[in-house]
Amino acid sequence: MRREWTTPEQKKFLQDELVRYLSMSAKEYARFWPDFFRQWAQRWPERAVMFPELLSDAPLTSQQHSDLVGAVTKCQQVSYVNDVT
């Protein structure tokens, strides 16, 4: 059995957003993605996932910052429809 990469709350968010995404025309996709990623980041900040031992306002090293930017960039390149279905 394949292990879920999302929590139940994250999966529900993705499923709800999939409904919204599928109801849009292709011209609206450019407006969808920034809002989607903003909402995701507010609810589940990647920094907290990657560095759970750090306080949210603690400064990152340059390597940590680089790793964080890379992780966020990678997450935003994943095919949304393929990952929720």
mmCIF file of C-alpha atoms in Angstrom:
data_model
loop_
_atom_site.group_PDB
_atom_site.id
_atom_site.type_symbol
_atom_site.label_atom_id
_atom_site.label_comp_id
_atom_site.label_asym_id
_atom_site.label_seq_id
_atom_site.Cartn_x
_atom_site.Cartn_y
_atom_site.Cartn_z
ATOM 1 C CA MET A 1 0.000 0.000 0.000
ATOM 2 C CA ARG A 2 1.326 3.419 -0.947
ATOM 3 C CA ARG A 3 1.990 5.761 1.949
ATOM 4 C CA GLU A 4 0.246 9.145 1.760
ATOM 5 C CA TRP A 5 2.528 12.162 1.575
ATOM 6 C CA THR A 6 -0.200 14.426 2.900
ATOM 7 C CA THR A 7 -1.997 14.689 6.190
ATOM 8 C CA PRO A 8 -5.781 14.211 6.077
ATOM 9 C CA GLU A 9 -6.194 17.996 6.352
ATOM 10 C CA GLN A 10 -3.787 18.621 3.467
ATOM 11 C CA LYS A 11 -5.478 15.980 1.326
ATOM 12 C CA LYS A 12 -8.885 17.609 1.896
ATOM 13 C CA PHE A 13 -7.429 20.998 0.950
ATOM 14 C CA LEU A 14 -5.991 19.502 -2.256
ATOM 15 C CA GLN A 15 -9.249 17.793 -3.143
ATOM 16 C CA ASP A 16 -11.226 21.009 -2.557
ATOM 17 C CA GLU A 17 -8.776 22.963 -4.669
ATOM 18 C CA LEU A 18 -8.926 20.318 -7.399
ATOM 19 C CA VAL A 19 -12.664 20.893 -7.708
ATOM 20 C CA ARG A 20 -12.023 24.630 -8.054
ATOM 21 C CA TYR A 21 -9.183 24.045 -10.536
ATOM 22 C CA LEU A 22 -11.232 21.741 -12.757
ATOM 23 C CA SER A 23 -14.069 24.261 -12.907
ATOM 24 C CA MET A 24 -11.779 26.951 -14.368
ATOM 25 C CA SER A 25 -10.972 27.722 -17.930
ATOM 26 C CA ALA A 26 -7.352 27.505 -19.046
ATOM 27 C CA LYS A 27 -7.172 31.300 -19.064
ATOM 28 C CA GLU A 28 -7.777 31.373 -15.310
ATOM 29 C CA TYR A 29 -4.965 29.001 -14.307
ATOM 30 C CA ALA A 30 -2.410 31.792 -14.019
ATOM 31 C CA ARG A 31 -4.528 33.379 -11.276
ATOM 32 C CA PHE A 32 -5.165 30.050 -9.554
ATOM 33 C CA TRP A 33 -1.584 28.995 -8.808
ATOM 34 C CA PRO A 34 -0.319 32.029 -6.843
ATOM 35 C CA ASP A 35 -3.362 31.917 -4.561
ATOM 36 C CA PHE A 36 -3.079 28.142 -4.163
ATOM 37 C CA PHE A 37 0.600 28.270 -3.165
ATOM 38 C CA ARG A 38 0.031 31.251 -0.844
ATOM 39 C CA GLN A 39 -2.725 29.392 1.001
ATOM 40 C CA TRP A 40 -0.640 26.217 1.238
ATOM 41 C CA ALA A 41 2.387 28.118 2.575
ATOM 42 C CA GLN A 42 0.280 29.905 5.177
ATOM 43 C CA ARG A 43 -1.181 26.650 6.459
ATOM 44 C CA TRP A 44 1.890 24.416 6.143
ATOM 45 C CA PRO A 45 5.080 26.479 5.937
ATOM 46 C CA GLU A 46 7.916 24.495 4.371
ATOM 47 C CA ARG A 47 10.351 26.103 6.804
ATOM 48 C CA ALA A 48 8.561 24.457 9.732
ATOM 49 C CA VAL A 49 8.686 21.090 7.952
ATOM 50 C CA MET A 50 12.365 21.335 7.072
ATOM 51 C CA PHE A 51 13.589 22.903 10.319
ATOM 52 C CA PRO A 52 11.170 21.883 13.088
ATOM 53 C CA GLU A 53 13.822 22.518 15.732
ATOM 54 C CA LEU A 54 14.074 26.232 14.856
ATOM 55 C CA LEU A 55 11.818 28.965 16.147
ATOM 56 C CA SER A 56 9.841 30.578 13.335
ATOM 57 C CA ASP A 57 11.754 33.866 13.677
ATOM 58 C CA ALA A 58 15.225 32.323 14.051
ATOM 59 C CA PRO A 59 17.625 33.301 11.277
ATOM 60 C CA LEU A 60 18.611 30.647 8.764
ATOM 61 C CA THR A 61 22.153 29.951 7.657
ATOM 62 C CA SER A 62 22.855 30.609 3.997
ATOM 63 C CA GLN A 63 22.786 26.837 3.364
ATOM 64 C CA GLN A 64 19.451 26.439 5.154
ATOM 65 C CA HIS A 65 18.024 29.340 3.177
ATOM 66 C CA SER A 66 19.264 27.834 -0.091
ATOM 67 C CA ASP A 67 17.802 24.435 0.830
ATOM 68 C CA LEU A 68 14.474 26.053 1.723
ATOM 69 C CA VAL A 69 14.272 27.977 -1.558
ATOM 70 C CA GLY A 70 15.058 24.777 -3.447
ATOM 71 C CA ALA A 71 12.388 22.811 -1.614
ATOM 72 C CA VAL A 72 9.702 25.451 -2.197
ATOM 73 C CA THR A 73 10.634 25.684 -5.874
ATOM 74 C CA LYS A 74 10.461 21.904 -6.242
ATOM 75 C CA CYS A 75 7.074 21.742 -4.520
ATOM 76 C CA GLN A 76 5.661 24.348 -6.856
ATOM 77 C CA GLN A 77 6.752 22.360 -9.919
ATOM 78 C CA VAL A 78 4.822 19.210 -8.995
ATOM 79 C CA SER A 79 1.903 18.371 -11.242
ATOM 80 C CA TYR A 80 -1.139 19.220 -9.120
ATOM 81 C CA VAL A 81 -3.738 17.104 -10.888
ATOM 82 C CA ASN A 82 -1.563 13.993 -10.934
ATOM 83 C CA ASP A 83 -0.801 14.238 -7.219
ATOM 84 C CA VAL A 84 -4.340 14.536 -5.918
ATOM 85 C CA THR A 85 -6.064 11.897 -7.942
#
